[in-house]
Coordinates of N, CA and C in Angstrom, one line a residue:
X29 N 38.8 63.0 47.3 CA 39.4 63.2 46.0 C 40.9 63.0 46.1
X30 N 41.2 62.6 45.1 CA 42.5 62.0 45.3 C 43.4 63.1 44.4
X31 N 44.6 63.6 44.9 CA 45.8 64.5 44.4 C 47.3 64.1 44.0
X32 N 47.3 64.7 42.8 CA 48.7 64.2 42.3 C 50.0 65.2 42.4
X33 N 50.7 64.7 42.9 CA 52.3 65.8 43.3 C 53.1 65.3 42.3
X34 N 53.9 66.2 42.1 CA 54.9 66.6 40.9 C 55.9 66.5 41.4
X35 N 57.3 66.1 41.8 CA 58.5 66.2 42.7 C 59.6 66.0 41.5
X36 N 60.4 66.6 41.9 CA 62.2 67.3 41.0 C 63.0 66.7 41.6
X37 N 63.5 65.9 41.6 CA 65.0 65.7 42.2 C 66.1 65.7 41.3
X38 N 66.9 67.1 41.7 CA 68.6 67.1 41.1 C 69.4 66.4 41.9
X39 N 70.3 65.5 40.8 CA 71.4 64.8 41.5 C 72.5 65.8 42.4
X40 N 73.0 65.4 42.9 CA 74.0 66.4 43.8 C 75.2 66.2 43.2
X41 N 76.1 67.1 42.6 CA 76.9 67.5 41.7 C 78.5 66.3 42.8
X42 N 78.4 66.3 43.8 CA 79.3 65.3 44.5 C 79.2 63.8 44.7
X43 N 78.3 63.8 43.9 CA 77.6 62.1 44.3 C 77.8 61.6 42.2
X44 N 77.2 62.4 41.6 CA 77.1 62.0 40.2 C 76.8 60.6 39.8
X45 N 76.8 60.0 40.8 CA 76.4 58.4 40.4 C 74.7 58.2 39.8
X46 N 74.2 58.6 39.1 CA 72.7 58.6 38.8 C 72.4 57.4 39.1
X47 N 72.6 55.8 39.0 CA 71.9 55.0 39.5 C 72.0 54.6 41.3
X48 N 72.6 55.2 41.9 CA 72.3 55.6 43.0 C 71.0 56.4 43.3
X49 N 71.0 57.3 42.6 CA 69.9 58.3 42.8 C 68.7 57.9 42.5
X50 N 68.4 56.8 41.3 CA 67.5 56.1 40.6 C 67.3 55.3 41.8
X51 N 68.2 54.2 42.3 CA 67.7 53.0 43.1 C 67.2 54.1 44.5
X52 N 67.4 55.1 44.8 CA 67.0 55.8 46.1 C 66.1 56.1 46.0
X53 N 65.5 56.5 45.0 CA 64.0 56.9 44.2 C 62.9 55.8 44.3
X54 N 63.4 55.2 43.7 CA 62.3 53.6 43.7 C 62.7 53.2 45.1
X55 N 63.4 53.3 45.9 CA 62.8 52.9 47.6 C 62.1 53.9 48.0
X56 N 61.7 55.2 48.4 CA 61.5 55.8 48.6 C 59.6 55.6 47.2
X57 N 59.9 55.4 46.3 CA 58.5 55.4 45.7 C 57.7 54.1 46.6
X58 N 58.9 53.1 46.8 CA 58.4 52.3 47.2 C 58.1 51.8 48.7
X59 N 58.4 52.7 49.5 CA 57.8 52.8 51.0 C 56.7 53.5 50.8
X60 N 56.4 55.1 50.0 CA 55.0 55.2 49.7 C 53.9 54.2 49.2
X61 N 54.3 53.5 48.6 CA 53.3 52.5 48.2 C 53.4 51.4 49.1
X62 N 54.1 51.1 49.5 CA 54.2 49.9 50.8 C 53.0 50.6 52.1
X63 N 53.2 51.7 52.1 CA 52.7 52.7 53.4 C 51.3 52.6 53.2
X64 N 51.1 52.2 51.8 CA 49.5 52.6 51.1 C 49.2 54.2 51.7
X65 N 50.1 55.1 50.7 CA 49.9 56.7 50.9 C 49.7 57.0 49.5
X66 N 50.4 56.3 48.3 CA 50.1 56.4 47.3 C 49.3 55.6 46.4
X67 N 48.4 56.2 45.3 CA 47.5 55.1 44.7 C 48.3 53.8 43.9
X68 N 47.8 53.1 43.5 CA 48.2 51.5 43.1 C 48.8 52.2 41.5
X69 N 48.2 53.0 41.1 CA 48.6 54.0 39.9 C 50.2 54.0 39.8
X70 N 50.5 53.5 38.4 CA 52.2 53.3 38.6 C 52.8 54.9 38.5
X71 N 53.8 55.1 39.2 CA 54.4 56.4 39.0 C 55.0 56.6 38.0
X72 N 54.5 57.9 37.1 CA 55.3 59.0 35.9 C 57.0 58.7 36.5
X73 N 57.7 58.2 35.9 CA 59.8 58.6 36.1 C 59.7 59.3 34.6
X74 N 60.5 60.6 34.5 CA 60.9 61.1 33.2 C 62.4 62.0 33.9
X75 N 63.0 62.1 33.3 CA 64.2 63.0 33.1 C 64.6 64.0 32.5
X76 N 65.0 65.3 33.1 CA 65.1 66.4 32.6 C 66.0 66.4 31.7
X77 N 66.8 67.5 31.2 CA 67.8 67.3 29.9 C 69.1 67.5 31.3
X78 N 69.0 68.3 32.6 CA 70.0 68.8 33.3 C 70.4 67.2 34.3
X79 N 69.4 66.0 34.0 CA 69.5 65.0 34.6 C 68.8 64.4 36.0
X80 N 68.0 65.7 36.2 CA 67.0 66.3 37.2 C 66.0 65.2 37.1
X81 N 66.0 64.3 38.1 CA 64.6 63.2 37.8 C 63.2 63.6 38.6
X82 N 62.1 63.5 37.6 CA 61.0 64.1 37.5 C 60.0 62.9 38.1
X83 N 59.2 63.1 38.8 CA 58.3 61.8 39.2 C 56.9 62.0 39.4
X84 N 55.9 61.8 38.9 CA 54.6 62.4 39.1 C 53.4 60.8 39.8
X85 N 53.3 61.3 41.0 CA 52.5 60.1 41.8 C 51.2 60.6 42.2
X86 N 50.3 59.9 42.4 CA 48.9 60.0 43.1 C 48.9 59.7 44.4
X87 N 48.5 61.0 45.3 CA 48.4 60.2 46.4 C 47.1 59.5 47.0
X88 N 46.9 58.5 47.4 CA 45.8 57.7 48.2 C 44.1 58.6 48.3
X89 N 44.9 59.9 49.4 CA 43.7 60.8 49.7 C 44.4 62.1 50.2
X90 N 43.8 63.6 50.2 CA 44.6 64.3 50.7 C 45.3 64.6 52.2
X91 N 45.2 63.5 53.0 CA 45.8 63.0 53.9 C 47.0 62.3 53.8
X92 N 47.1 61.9 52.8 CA 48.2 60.8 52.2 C 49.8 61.2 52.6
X93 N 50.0 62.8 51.8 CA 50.8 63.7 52.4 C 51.5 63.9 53.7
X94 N 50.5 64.2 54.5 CA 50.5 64.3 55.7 C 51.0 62.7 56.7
X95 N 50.1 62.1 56.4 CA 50.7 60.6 56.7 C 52.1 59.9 56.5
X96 N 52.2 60.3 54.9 CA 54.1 60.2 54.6 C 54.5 61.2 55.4
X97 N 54.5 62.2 55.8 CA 55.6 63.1 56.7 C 55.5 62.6 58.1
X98 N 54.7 61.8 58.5 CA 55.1 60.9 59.9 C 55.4 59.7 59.9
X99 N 55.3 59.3 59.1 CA 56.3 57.7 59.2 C 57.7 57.2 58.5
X100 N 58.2 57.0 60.2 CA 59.5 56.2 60.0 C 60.1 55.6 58.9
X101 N 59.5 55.1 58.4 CA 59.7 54.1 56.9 C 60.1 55.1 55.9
X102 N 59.5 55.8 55.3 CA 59.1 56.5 54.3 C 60.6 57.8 54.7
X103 N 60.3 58.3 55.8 CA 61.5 59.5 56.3 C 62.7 58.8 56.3
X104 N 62.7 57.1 56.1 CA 64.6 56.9 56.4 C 64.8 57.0 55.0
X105 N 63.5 56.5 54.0 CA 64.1 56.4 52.5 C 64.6 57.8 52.1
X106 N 63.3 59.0 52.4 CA 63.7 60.3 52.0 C 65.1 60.9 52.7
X107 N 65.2 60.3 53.8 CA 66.9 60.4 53.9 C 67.7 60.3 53.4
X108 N 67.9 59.4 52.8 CA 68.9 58.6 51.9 C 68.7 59.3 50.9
X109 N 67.5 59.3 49.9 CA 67.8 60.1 48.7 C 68.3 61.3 48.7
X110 N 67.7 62.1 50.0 CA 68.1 63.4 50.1 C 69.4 63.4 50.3
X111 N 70.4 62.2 50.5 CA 72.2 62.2 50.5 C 72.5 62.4 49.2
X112 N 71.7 62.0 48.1 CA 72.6 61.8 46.9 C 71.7 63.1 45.5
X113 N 70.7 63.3 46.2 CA 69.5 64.1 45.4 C 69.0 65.7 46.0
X114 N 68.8 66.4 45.8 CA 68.1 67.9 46.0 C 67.1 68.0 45.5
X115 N 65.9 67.8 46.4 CA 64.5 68.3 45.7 C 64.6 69.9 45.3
X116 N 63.9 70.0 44.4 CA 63.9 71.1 43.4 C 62.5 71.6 43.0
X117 N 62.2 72.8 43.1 CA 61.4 73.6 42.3 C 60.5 73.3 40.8
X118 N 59.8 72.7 40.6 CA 59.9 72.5 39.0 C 60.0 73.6 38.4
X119 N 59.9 75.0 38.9 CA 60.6 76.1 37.9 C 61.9 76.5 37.9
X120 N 62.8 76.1 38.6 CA 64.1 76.0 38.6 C 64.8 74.9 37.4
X121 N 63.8 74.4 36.2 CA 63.6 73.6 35.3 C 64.0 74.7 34.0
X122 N 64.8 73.7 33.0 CA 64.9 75.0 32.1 C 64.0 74.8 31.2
X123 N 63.1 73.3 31.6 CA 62.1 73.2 30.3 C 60.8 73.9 31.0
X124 N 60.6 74.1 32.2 CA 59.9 74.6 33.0 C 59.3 76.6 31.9
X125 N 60.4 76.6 30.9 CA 60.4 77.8 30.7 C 59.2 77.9 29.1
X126 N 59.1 76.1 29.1 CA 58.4 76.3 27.5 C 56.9 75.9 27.6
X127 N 56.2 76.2 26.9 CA 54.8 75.8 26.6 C 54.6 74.4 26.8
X128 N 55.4 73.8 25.9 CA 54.7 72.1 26.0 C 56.4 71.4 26.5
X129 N 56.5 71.7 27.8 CA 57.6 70.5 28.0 C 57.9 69.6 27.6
X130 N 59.5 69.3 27.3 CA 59.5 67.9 27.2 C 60.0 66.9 27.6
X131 N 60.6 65.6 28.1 CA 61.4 65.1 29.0 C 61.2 63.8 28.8
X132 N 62.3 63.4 28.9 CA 63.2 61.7 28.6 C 62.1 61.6 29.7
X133 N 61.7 59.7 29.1 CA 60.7 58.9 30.2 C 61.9 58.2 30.6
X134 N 61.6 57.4 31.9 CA 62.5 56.1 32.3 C 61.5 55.3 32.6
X135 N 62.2 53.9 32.4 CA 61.3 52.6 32.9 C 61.1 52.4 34.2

């Protein structure tokens, strides 16, 4: 059975460059899918109102997880993002607080 993860990244208030953060993102989507950890399924991008980018992906199998946390590839991209980005909580969300969320898509 295949599982889908929800992930927050807030820009880091010292970096503010959001297409930085965007291009770090899509490498990082894109060693999971290079890895074949994630399904062929295009990844959810939406944006919070605080600028907080939102990504909802399928992984492969519930192994998939586990597999991205051991490979090289995937850990240099989450490197990098993690310079310019802070994974986040989705309740640390102030839309997190409403019934039917809502949130800017990106291409």
């Amino acid at each position: 059975m295949k599982e889908a993860t929800i992930q927050a990244w807030r820009p880091r208030e010292d970096d503010g460059d959001d297409e930085v953060v965007d291009r770090r993102l899509d490498a990082l989507l894109g060693a999971l899918s290079r890895e074949k950890v994630i399904s062929a399924r295009p990844p959810w991008r939406l944006v919070a109102a605080d600028g907080t980018r939102i990504v909802i992906f399928e992984w492969i199998s519930p192994q998939g997880a586990r597999r991205a946390q051991d490979n090289p590839a995937i850990n240099e991209r989450l490197s990098e993002l993690e310079l310019v980005a802070e994974q986040i909580p989705l309740g640390d969300l102030e839309e997190a607080e409403e019934l039917d969320a809502s949130f800017g898509q990106r291409a």
